[in-house]
Coordinates of C-alpha atoms and ligand atoms in Angstrom, one line a residue:
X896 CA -239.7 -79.0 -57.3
X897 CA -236.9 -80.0 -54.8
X898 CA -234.3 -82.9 -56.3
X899 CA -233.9 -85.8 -54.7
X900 CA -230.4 -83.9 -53.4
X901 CA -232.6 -81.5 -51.9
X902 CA -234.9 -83.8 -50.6
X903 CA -231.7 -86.3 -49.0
X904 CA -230.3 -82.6 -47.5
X905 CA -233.5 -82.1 -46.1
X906 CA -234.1 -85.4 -44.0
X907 CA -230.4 -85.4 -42.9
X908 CA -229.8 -88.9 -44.7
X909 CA -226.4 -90.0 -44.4
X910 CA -225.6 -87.2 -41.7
X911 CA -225.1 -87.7 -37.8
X912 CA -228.5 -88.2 -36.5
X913 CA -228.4 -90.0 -32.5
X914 CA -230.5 -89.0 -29.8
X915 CA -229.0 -88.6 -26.7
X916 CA -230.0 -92.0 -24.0
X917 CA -228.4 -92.1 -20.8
X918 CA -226.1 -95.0 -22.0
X919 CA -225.0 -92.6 -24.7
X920 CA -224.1 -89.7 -22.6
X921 CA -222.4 -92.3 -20.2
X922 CA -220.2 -93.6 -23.3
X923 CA -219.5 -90.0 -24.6
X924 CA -218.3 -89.0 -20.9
X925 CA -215.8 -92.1 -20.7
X926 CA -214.5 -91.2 -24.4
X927 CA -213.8 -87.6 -23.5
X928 CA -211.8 -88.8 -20.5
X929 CA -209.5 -91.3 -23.0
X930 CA -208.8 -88.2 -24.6
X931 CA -211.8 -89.2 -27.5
X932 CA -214.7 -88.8 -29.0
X933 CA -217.6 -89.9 -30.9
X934 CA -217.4 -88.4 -34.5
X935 CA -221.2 -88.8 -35.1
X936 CA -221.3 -85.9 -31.6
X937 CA -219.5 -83.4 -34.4
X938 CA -219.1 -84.4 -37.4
X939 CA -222.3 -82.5 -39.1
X940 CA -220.6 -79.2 -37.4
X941 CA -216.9 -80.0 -38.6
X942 CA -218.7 -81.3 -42.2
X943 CA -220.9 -78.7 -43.1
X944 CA -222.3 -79.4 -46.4
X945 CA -220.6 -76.0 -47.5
X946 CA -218.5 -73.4 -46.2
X947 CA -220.3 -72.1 -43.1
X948 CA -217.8 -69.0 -42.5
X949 CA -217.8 -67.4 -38.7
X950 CA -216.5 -64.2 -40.5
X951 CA -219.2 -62.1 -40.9
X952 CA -219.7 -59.1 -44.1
X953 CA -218.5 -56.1 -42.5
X954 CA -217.3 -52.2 -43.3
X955 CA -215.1 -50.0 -41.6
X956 CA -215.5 -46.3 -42.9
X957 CA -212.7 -44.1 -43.2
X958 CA -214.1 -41.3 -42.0
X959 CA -215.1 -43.1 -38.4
X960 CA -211.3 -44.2 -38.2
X961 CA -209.3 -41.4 -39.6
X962 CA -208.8 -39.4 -36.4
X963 CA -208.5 -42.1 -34.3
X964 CA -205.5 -43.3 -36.7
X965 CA -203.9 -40.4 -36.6
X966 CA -204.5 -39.9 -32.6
X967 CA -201.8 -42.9 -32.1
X968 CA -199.3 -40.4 -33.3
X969 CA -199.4 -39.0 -30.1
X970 CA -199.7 -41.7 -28.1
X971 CA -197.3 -44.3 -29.0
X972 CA -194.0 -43.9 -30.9
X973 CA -193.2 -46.6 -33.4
X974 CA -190.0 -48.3 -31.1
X975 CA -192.5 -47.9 -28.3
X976 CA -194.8 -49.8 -30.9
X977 CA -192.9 -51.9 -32.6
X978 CA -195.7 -50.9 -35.5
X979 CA -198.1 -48.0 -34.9
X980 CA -201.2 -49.6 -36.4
X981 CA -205.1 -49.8 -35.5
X982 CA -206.1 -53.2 -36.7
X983 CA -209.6 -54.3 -38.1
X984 CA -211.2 -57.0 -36.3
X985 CA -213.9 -58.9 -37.7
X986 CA -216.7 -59.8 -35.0
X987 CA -216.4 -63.2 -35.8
X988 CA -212.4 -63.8 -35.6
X989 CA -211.5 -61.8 -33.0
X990 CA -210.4 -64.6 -31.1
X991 CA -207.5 -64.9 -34.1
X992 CA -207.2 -60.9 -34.8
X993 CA -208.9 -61.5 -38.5
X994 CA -210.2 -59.3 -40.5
X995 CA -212.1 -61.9 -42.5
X996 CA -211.0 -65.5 -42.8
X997 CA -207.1 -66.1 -42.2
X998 CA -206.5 -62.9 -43.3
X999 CA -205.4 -59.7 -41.2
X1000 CA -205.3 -55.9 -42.3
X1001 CA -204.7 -52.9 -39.9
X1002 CA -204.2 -49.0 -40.7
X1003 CA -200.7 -47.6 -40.2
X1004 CA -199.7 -44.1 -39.4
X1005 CA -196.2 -42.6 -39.7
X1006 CA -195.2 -39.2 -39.6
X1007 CA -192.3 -37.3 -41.5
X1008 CA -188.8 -38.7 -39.7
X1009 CA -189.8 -41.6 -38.4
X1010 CA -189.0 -45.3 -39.3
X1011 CA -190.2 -48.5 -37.9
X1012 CA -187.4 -50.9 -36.6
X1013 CA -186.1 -53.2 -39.6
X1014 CA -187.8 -57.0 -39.2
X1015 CA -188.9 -60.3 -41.1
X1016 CA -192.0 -63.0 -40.4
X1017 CA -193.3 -65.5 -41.4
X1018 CA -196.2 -63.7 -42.3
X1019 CA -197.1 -62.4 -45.8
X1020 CA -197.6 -59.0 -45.8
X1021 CA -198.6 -55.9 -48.1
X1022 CA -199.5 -52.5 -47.8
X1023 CA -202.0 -50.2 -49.8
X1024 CA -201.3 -46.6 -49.8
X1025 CA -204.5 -44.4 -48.1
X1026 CA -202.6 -40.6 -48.1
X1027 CA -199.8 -38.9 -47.4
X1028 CA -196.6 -38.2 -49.2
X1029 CA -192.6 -39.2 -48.3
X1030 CA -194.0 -42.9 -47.4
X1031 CA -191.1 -45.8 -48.1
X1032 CA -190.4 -49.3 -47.4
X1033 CA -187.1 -51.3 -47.4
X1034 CA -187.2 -54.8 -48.6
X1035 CA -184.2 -56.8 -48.6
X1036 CA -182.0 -53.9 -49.3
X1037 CA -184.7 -52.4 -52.3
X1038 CA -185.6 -49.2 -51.2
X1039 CA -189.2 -47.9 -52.5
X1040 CA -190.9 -44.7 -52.6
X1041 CA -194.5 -44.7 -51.9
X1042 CA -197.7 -42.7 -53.2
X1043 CA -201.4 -42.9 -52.8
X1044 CA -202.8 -46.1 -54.6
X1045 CA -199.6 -47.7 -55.1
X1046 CA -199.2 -51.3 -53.5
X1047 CA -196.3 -52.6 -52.1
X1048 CA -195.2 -56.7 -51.3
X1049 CA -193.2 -57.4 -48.2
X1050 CA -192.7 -61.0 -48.5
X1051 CA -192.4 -63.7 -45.5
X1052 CA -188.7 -63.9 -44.8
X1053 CA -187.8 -61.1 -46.6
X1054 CA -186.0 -58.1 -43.6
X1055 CA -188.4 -54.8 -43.9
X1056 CA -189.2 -51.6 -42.3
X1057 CA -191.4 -48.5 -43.6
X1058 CA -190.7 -45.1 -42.6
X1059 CA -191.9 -41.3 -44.3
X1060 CA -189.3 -39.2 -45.3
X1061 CA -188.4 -35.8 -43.3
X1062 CA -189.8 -33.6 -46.1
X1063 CA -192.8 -36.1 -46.3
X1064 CA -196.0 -35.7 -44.4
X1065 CA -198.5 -38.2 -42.1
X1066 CA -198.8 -41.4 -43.9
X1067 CA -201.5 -43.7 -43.2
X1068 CA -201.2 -47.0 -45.5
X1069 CA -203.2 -50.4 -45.1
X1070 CA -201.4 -53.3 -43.5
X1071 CA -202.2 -56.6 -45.2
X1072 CA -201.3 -60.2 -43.9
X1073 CA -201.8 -63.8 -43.3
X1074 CA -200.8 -63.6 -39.7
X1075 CA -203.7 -65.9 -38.6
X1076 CA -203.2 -68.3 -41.7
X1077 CA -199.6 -68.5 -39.9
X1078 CA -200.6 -69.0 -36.6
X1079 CA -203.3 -71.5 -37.5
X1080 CA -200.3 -73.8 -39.3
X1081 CA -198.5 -73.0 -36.2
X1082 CA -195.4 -71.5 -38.2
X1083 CA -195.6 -68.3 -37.7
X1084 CA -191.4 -66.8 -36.8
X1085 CA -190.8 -63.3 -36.5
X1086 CA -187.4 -61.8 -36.0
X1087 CA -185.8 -57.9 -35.4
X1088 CA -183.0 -57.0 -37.6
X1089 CA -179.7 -56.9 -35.4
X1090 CA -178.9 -53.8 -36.6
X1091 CA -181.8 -52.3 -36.4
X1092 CA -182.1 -50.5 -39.9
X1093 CA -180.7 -52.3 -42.8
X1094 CA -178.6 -50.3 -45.5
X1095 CA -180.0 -49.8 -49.1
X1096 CA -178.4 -52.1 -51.3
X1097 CA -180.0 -51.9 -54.8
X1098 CA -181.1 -48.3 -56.3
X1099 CA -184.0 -46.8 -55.4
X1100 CA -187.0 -48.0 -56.8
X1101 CA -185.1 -50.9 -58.8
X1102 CA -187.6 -53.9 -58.8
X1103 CA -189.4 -51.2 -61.2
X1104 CA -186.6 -50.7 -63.2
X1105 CA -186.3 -54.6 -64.1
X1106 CA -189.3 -56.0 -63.6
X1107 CA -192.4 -53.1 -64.4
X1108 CA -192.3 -53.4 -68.2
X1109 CA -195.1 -55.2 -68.6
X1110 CA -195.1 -57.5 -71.4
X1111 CA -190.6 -56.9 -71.2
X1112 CA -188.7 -58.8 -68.9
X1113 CA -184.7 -58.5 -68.2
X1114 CA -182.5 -60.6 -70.4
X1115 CA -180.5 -63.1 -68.8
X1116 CA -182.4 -62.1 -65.1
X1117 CA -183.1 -65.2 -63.4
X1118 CA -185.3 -65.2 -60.1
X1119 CA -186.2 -68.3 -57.8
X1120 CA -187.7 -66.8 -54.9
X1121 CA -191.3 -67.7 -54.5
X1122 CA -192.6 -64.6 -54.7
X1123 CA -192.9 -61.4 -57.4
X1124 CA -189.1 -59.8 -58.0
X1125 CA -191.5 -56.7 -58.6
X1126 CA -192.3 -55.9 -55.0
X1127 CA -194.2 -52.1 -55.9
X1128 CA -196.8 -51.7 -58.2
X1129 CA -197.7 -48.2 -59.0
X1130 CA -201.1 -46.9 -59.1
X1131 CA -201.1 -44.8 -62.3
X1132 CA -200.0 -47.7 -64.8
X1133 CA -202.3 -50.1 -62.8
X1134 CA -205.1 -47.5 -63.7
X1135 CA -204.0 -47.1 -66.9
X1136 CA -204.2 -50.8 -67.7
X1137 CA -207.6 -51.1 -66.4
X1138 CA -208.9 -47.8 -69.0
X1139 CA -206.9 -49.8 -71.8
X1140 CA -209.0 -53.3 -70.5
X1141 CA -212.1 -51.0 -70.6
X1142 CA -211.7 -49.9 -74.0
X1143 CA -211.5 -53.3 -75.8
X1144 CA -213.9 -55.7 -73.2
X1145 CA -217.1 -56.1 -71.3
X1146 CA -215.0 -57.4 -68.1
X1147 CA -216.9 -59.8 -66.0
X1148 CA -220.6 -59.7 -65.7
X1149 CA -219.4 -60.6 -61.9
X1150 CA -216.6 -58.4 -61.3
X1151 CA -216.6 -55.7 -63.9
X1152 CA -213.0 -54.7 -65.0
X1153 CA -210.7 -56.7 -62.6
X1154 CA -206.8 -57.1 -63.0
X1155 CA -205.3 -59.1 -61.0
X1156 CA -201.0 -57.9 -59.8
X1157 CA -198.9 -60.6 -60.8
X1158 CA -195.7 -62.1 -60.5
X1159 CA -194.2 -61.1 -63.5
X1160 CA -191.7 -63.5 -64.0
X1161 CA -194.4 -66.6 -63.5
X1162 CA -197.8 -64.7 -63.8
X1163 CA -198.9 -66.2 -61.0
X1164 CA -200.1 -64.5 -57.8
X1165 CA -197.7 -62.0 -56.0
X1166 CA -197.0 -64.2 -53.1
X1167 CA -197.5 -67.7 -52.5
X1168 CA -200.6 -67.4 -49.9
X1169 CA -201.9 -63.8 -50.6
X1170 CA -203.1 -62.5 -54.3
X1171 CA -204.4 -58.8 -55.0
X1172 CA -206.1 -57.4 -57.7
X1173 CA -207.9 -53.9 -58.8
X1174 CA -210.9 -53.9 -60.4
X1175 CA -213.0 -50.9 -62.2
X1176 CA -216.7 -50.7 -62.2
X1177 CA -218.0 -48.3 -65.2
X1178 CA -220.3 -45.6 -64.6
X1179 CA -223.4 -47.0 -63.1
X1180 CA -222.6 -50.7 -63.2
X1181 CA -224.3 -53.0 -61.0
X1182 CA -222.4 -56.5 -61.4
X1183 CA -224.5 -59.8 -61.1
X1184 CA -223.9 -61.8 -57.9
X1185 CA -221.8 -64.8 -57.4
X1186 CA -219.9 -66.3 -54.8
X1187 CA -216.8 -68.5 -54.7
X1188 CA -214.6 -69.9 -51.8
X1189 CA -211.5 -67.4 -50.7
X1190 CA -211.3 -64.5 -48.2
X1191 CA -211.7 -61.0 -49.7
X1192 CA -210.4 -57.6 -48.0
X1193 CA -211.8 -54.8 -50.1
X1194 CA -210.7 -51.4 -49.9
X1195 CA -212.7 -48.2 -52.3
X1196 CA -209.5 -46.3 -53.9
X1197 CA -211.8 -44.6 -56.6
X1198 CA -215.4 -43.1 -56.2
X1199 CA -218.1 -44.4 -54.6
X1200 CA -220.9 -47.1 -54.3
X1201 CA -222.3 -49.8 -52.3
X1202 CA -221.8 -54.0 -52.1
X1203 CA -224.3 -56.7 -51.6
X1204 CA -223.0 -58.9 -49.3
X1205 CA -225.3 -61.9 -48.1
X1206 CA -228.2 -59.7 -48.6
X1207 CA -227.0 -56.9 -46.9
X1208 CA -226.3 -53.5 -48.3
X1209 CA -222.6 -52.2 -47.6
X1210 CA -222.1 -48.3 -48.8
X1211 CA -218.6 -47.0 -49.5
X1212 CA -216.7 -44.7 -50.7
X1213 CA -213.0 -44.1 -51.2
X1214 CA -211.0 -45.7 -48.3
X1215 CA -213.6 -47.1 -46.9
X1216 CA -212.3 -51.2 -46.2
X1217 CA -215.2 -54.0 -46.5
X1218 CA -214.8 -57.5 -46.3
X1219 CA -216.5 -60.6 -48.0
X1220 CA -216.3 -64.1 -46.4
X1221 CA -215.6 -67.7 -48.3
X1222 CA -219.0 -68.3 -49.9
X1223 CA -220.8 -65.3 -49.5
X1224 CA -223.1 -63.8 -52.3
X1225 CA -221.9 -60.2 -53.6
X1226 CA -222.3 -57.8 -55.8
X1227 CA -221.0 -54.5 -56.2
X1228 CA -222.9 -50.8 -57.9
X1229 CA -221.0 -48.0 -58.6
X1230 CA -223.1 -44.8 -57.7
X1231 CA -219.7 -42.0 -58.9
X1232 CA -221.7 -40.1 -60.9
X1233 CA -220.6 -40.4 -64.9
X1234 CA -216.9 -42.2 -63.3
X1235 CA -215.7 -45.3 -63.1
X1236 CA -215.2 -46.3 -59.5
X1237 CA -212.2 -49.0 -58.4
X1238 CA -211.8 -51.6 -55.7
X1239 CA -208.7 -52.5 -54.6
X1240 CA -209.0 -56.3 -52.8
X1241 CA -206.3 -58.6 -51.3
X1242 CA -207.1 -62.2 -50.7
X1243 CA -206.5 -65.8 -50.4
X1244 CA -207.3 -67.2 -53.6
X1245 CA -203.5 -68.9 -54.2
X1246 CA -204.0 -70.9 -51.1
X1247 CA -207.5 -71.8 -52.3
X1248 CA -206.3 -72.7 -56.0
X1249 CA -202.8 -74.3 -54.7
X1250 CA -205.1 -76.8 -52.6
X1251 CA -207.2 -77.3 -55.7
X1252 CA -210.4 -76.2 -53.1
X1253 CA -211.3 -72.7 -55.5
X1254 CA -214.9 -73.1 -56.7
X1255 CA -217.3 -70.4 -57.7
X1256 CA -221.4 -70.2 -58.4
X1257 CA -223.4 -67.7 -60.1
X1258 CA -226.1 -66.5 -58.4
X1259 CA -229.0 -67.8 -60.8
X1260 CA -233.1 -66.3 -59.8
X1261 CA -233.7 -62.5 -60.0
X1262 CA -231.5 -61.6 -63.5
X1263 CA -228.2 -62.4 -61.2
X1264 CA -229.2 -59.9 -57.7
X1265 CA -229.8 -60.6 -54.3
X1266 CA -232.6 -59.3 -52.6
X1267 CA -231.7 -56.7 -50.3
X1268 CA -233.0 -57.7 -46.2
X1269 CA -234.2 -55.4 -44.0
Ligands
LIG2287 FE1 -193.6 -56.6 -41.0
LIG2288 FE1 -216.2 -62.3 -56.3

């Protein structure tokens, strides 16, 4: 039986309801020409009753993209460039360059020798690492070597640039950023370095050295920049963490296994507008659905499976990159046969629970699944 909520949704009480009369059109005319309006013309399309996204689910598969990736190598150089990189574009926000939401993601290619021009922006960034070996990135004088899996923090403000290594080999790595949350607060900067490269200040691989320890932090180490001191996280610890999670929890009927990179000094998020986080699916787990506000860029780095997004079925397997907008209903099987199977995502959830506007439902008929439309 509906509620009385449902029932007061359902005739629009309370919401902008005014038919249009010749007198009103008139009025509405003379307020658009004051530089005005009439709130009651908008308001039920700027008030939704919940977040009505214009992102849409979608998946890019690796294997459709791969060549075309690598056929930029020949194309463009990366000073021609500036960054070699095919971006995603999400149907719905191409008119911002968004992948889903605010956020941005594109696939870089590098091959041995070469090295992008040293740079800072506003923008958060991050990469993922997709294949290849000899990959690095400079941040603020802290060199870091790069392998497959492993996930790497460029910072806004902080001076970067990524280059492979002339013994490495093609490098392809996903680009991760909040260029369109930027733009949208209209404070988006972005700045070459006047030299071109910056020198290496620090040892290589140092943030690791002083800040990976997990549960161990450097005596007498202070830090006050608003974002993680440990700028690489490594894919075999972050895999080995999720096996030791495995072995003494159930997880989250929602999410399985998922870990969350953190700041290690705060154990908050990584940066202040993007989080990431890895999570495991056991062998033949089919998570319940749920759905929460917060932009989601998911990329397969383990196995094989498929997502339920709004109702719609999403197959992937390693590489592949999906999306799930603000307040969409997922869930996610893992088909690896007798394997786990983990998803990498990056996402917007500090903005979401900096502003206080995180919230989160189950979905509660058919034991926790969506149905599937045709
Ligand atoms: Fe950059
Ligand atoms: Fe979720």
């Amino acid at each position: 039986m509906a509620s009385t909520y449902d029932q007061y949704r359902e005739e629009m009480i309370g919401r902008a309801n005014v038919a249009d009369t010749p007198e009103l059109v008139a009025y509405y005319q003379r307020l658009q020409s004051l530089g005005t309006g009439a709130l009651w013309t908008v308001a039920n399309k700027i008030e939704p009753w919940e977040p009505a996204s214009t992102s849409v689910p979608y998946l890019w598969r690796y294997r459709d993209l791969r060549e075309d990736v690598l056929r930029s190598l020949e194309l463009v150089t990366p000073e021609q460039a500036g960054r070699r990189v095919v971006y995603l574009e999400n149907p719905g926000r191409a008119d911002v360059v968004a992948a889903v939401g605010w956020l941005y993601s594109g696939l870089q290619v590098m091959g041995p020798g070469e090295c992008a021009s040293s740079h800072r922006h506003s923008a958060s960034a991050l990469r993922f690492i997709m294949e290849g070996s000899g990959a690095f990135t400079n941040v603020d004088g802290h060199k870091m070597t790069l392998g497959a899996n492993d996930f790497v923090l460029t910072p806004n403000g902080t001076w970067h640039e990524h280059g492979v290594s002339e013994d490495g080999t093609v490098c392809i790595w996903q680009d991760g950023l909040d260029i369109p949350l930027m733009n949208a607060l209209d404070a988006n900067f972005y700045e070459v370095h006047p030299e071109l490269q910056q020198a290496i200040s620090f040892p290589v691989n140092d943030s690791l050295g002083m800040w990976a320890g997990s549960a161990l932090r450097p005596a007498g180490v202070t830090w006050t920049k608003p974002y993680s001191p440990l700028l690489k996280y490594e894919w075999g610890p972050t895999y080995e963490a999720l096996l030791r999670y495995a072995s003494v929890s159930e997880g989250s009927p929602y999410d399985g296994l998922l870990m969350e990179y953190v700041n290690p000094h705060t154990g908050g998020p990584v940066m202040p507008t993007i989080g990431a986080s890895m999570q495991m699916l056991r062998a033949g787990q089919h998570t319940k659905a749920h759905r929460h506000t917060g932009s989601f860029v998911y990329q397969c780095a383990k196995g094989r499976g498929y997502s339920i997004i709004n109702g719609q079925r999403f197959d992937w397997q390693e590489r592949d990159i999906f999306v799930v907008p603000s307040w969409c209903w997922h869930e996610h099987v893992n088909l690896s046969e007798g394997e786990d199977a983990c998803l990498f995502t990056f996402n917007d959830l500090p903005v979401m629970r900096s502003l206080g506007i995180y919230r989160e439902e189950a979905f509660g008929e058919n034991g926790g699944h969506q149905p599937i439309l045709a």
